[in-house]
Coordinates of C-alpha atoms and ligand atoms in Angstrom, one line a residue:
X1175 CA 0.0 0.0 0.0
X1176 CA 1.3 3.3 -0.8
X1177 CA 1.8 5.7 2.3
X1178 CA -0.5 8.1 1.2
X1179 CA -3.1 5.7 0.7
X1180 CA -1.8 3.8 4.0
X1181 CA -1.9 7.4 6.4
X1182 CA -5.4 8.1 4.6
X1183 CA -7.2 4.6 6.8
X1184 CA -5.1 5.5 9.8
X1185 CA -6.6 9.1 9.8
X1186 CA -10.2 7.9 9.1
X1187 CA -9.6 5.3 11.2
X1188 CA -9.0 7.9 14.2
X1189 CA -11.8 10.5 13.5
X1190 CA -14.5 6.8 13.6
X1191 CA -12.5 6.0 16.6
X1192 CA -13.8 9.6 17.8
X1193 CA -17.2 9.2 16.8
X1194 CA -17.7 6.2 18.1
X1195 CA -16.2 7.0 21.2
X1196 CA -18.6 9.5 22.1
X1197 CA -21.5 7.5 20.6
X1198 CA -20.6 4.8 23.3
X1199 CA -20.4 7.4 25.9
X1200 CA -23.7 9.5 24.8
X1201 CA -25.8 6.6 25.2
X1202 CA -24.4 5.7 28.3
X1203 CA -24.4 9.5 29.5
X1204 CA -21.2 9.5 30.5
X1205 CA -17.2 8.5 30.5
X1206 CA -13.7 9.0 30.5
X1207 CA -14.2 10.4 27.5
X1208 CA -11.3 12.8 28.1
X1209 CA -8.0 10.5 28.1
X1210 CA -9.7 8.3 25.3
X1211 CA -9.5 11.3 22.5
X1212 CA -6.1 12.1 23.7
X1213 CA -5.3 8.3 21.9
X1214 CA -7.5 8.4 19.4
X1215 CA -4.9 9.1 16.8
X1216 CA -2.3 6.7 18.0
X1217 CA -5.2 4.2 18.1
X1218 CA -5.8 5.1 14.8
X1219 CA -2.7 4.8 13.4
X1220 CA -2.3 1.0 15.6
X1221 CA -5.9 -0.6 14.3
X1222 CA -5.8 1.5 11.1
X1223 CA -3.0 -0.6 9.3
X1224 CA 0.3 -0.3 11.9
X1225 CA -0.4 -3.6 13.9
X1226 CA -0.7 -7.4 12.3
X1227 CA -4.3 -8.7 13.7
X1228 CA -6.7 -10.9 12.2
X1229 CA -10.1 -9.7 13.7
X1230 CA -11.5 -13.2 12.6
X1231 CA -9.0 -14.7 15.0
X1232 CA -8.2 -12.4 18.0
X1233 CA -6.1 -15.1 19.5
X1234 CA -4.1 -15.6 17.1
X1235 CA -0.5 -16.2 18.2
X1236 CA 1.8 -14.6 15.4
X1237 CA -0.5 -11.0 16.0
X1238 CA 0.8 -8.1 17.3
X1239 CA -0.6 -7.1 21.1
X1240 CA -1.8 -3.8 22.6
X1241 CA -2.1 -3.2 26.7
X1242 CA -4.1 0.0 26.9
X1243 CA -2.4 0.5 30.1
X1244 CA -4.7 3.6 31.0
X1245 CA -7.8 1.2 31.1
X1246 CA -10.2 3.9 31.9
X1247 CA -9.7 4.6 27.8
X1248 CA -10.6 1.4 26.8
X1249 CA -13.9 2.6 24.5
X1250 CA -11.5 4.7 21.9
X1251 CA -10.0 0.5 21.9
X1252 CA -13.8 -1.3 22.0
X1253 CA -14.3 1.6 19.1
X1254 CA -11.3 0.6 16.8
X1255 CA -11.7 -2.9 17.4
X1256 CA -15.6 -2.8 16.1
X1257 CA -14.7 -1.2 13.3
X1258 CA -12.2 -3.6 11.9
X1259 CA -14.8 -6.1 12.6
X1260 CA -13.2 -8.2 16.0
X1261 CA -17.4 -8.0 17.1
X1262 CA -20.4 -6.8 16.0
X1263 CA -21.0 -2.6 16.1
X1264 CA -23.9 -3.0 17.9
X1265 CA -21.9 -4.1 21.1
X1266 CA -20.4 -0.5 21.7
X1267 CA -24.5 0.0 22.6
X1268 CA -23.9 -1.2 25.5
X1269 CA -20.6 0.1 27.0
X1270 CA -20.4 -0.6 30.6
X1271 CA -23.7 -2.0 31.0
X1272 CA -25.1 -4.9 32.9
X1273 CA -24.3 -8.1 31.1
X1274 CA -21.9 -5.9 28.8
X1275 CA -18.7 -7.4 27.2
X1276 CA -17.4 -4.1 27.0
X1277 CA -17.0 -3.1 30.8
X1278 CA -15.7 0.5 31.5
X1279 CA -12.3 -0.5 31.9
X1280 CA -10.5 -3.2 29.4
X1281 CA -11.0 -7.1 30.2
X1282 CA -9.4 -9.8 28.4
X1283 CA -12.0 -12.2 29.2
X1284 CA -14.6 -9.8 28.0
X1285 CA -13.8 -8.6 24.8
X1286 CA -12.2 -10.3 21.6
X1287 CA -9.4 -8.6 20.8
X1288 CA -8.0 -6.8 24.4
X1289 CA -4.6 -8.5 25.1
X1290 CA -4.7 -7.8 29.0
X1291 CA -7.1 -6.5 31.8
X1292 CA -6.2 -2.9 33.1
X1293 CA -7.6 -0.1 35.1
X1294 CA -5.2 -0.8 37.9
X1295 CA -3.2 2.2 36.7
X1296 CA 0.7 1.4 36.9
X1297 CA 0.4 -2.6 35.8
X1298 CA -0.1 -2.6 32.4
X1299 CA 3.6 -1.7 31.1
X1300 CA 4.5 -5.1 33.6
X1301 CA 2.2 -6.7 31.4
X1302 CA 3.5 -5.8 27.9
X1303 CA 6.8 -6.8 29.2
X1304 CA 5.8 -10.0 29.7
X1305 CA 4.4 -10.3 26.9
X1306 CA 6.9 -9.2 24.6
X1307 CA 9.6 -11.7 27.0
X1308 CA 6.9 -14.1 26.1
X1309 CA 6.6 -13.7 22.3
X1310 CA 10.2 -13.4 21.8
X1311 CA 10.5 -17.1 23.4
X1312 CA 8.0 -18.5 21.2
X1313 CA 10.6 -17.2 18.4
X1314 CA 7.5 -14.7 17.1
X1315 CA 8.6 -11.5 15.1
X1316 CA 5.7 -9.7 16.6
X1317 CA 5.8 -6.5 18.4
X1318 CA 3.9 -5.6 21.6
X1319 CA 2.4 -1.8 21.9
X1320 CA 1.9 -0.7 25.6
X1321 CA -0.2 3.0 25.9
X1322 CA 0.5 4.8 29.0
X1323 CA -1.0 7.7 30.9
X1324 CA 1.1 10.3 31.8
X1325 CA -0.2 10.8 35.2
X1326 CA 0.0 6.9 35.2
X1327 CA 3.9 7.3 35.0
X1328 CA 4.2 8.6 38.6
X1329 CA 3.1 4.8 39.5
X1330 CA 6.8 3.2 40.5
X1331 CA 5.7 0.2 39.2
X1332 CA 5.9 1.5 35.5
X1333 CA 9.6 2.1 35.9
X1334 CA 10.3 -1.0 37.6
X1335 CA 8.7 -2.3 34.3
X1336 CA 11.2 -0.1 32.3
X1337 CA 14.3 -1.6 33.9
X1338 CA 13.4 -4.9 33.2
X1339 CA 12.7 -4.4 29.2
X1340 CA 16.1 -2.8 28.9
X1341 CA 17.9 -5.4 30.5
X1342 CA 16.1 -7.8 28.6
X1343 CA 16.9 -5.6 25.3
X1344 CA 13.0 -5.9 24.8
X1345 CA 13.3 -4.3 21.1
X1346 CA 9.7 -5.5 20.1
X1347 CA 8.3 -3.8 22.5
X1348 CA 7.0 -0.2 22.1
X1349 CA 5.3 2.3 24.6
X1350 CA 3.5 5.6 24.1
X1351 CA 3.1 7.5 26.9
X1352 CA 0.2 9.7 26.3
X1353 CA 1.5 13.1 27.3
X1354 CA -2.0 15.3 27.8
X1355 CA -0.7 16.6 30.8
X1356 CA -3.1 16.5 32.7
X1357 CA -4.7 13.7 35.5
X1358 CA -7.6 13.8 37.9
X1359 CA -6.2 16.4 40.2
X1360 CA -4.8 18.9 37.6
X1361 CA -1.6 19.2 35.3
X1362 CA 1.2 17.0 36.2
X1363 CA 3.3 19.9 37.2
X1364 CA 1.2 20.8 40.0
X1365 CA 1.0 17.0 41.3
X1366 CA 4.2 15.3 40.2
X1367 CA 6.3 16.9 37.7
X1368 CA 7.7 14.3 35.8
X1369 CA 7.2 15.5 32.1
X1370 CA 11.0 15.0 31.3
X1371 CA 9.7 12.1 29.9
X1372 CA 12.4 11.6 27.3
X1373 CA 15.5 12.4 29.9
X1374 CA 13.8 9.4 32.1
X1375 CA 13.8 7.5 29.6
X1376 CA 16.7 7.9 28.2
X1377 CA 18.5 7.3 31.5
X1378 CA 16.5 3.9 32.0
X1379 CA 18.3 2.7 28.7
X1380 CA 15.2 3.5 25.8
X1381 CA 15.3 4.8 22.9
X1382 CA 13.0 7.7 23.1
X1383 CA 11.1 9.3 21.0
X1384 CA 8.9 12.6 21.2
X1385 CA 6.3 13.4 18.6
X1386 CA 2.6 15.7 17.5
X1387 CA 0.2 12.7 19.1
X1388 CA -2.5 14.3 17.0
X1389 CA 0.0 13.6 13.7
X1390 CA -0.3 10.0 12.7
X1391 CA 2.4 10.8 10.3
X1392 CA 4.5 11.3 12.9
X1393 CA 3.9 8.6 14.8
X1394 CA 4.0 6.0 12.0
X1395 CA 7.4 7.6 11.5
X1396 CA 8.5 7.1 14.7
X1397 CA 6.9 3.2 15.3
X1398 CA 9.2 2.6 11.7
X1399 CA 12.3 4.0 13.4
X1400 CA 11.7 2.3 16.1
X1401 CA 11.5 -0.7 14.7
X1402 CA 14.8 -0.5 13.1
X1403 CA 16.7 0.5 16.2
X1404 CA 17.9 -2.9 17.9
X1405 CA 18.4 -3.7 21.4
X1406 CA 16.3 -1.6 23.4
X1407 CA 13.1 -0.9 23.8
X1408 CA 11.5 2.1 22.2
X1409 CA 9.2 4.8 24.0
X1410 CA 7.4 7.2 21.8
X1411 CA 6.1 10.1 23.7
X1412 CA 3.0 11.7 22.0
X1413 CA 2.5 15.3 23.1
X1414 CA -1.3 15.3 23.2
X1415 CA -4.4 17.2 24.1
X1416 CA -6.9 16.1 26.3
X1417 CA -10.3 15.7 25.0
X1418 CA -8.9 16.3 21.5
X1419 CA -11.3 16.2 18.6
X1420 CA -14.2 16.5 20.9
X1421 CA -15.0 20.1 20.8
X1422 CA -17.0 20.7 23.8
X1423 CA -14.7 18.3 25.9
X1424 CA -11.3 19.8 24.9
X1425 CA -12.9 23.4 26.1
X1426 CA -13.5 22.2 29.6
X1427 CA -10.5 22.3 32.6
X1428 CA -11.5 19.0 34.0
X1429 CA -12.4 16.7 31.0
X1430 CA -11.4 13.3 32.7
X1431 CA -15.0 11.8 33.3
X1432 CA -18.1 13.9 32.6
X1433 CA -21.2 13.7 31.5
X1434 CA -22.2 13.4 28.1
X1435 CA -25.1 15.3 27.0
X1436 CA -26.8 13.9 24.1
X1437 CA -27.2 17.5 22.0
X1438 CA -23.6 17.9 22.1
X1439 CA -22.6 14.5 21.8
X1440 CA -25.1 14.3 18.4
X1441 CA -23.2 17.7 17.0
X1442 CA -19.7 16.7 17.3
X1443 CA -20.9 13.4 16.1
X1444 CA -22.3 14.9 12.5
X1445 CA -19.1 17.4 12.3
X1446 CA -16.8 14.4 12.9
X1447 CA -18.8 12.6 10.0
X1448 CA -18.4 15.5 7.6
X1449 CA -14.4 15.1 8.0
X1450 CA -14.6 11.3 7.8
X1451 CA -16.5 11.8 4.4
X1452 CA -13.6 14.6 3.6
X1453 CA -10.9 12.1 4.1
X1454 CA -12.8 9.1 2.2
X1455 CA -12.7 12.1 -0.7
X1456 CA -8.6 12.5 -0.9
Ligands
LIG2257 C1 -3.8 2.4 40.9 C2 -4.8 3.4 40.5 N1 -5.0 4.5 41.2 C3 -5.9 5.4 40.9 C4 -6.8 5.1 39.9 C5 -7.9 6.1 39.5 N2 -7.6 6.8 38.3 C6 -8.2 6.5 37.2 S1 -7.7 7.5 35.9 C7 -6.7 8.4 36.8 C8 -5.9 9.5 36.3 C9 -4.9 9.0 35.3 O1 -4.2 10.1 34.7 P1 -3.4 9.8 33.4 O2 -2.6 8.6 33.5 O3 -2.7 11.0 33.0 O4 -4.6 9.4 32.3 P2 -5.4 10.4 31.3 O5 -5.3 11.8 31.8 O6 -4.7 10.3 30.0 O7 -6.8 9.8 31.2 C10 -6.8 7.9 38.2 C11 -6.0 8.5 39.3 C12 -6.6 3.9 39.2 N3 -7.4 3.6 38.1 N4 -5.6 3.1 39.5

């Protein structure tokens, strides 16, 4: 596939990741609707071509995996994994529902497709390390993506997890942090400044990587020099906004989980349709 063509699905792939986001959230009324636009693009960018999956078989042991390590975004995930057909639309009806298979949080045992349970913020990157230690036994090429709050980062458990992929040279393993700066209580700055992401990093033994988290050029750029760089594992830090894409929601100082009026949910909805159909044009 050419890259034009190729970036093309990864951007529309990211603006129906949007719009189904909020379409999940508006019917239930409300969500963490916040920190799942922030990854909207790099989920785009993942589903929409980047990672090896067969949605027929979500098992399958040569795929790529993804912890969303930030569980609480799991519907911009339940939303990318509809549309490339893992389950039936129909389920995101009934996000975090009784009886649901798409609980608030992600759950492997759920919902085809999710690669590990999170919401306990701080496990997930633990996880993907094993997983990637795991795949690499098995003699599998395939690459495991971790996503990582940024607020989640001040857990010490995530950089225990760090440690142990760069002793174990863990170079098919690759982790964006999602850098919206901001958390529950406010900015990082004004809880736990540790937005020198990229000097941490670097001095756990990464290669690091700092890019637009809104640009899936970039970031397919920086997953493809990532993948060439051996030895290490590979961080991509994507400076993001939270709420992004979501008008109403990127206005608002606290945006982490609100309620989701159906007016405004319905016309961000139809302008996020209008830019779909503008991409399906190019
Ligand atoms: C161990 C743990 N502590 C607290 C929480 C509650 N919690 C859910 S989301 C969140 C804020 C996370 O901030 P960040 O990682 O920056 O995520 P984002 O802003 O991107 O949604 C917190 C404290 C949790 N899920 N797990």
């Amino acid at each position: 596939m050419e890259i034009t063509e190729k970036l093309r699905a990864m951007r529309l792939m990211a603006v129906n990741v949007r719009i189904e986001t909020i379409r999940q959230m508006m019917i239930i009324g409300f969500g963490h609707i916040g920190g799942s636009m922030s990854i909207a693009d790099v989920v785009g960018v993942l589903y929409g071509g980047a990672m090896n999956l067969d949605p027929h078989n979500p098992t399958w042991e040569d795929r790529d995996k993804l912890v969303c390590s930030k569980g609480h975004a799991g519907p911009a995930i339940y939303a990318a994994l509809a549309l490339r057909g893992f389950f039936p639309k129909d389920w995101l009806d009934t996000l975090n529902q009784p009886g649901t298979n798409l609980p608030s949080h992600c759950d492997r045992t759920k919902t085809p497709g999710i690669d590990l349970t999170t919401g306990s913020l701080g496990q997930g990157l633990s996880g993907a390390v094993g997983l990637a230690l795991a795949t690499r036994a098995d003699g599998k090429p395939a690459y495991t993506y971790c996503i990582v709050g940024d607020g989640e980062c001040q857990e010490g458990q995530i950089w225990e997890a760090a440690m142990v992929a760069a002793q174990y040279k863990l170079d098919h393993l690759i982790c964006f942090i999602d850098f919206n700066d901001k958390q529950i209580d406010g900015t990082l700055e004004q809880v736990n400044d540790i937005t020198n992401f990229a000097e941490r990093f670097t001095a756990f033994r990464w290669n690091v990587y700092a890019v637009d988290g809104h640009d899936a050029a970039a970031i397919l750029e920086a997953i493809e020099k990532a993948k060439t760089n051996p030895g290490k594992p590979s961080v991509i830090v994507l400076r993001t906004i939270k709420g992004k894409g979501c008008d109403f929601v990127e206005k608002m100082g606290y945006n982490h989980h609100i309620l989701m009026p159906r007016a405004e949910c319905e016309a961000e909805i139809a302008r996020l349709q209008q830019e779909a159909a503008k991409i399906e044009k190019e």
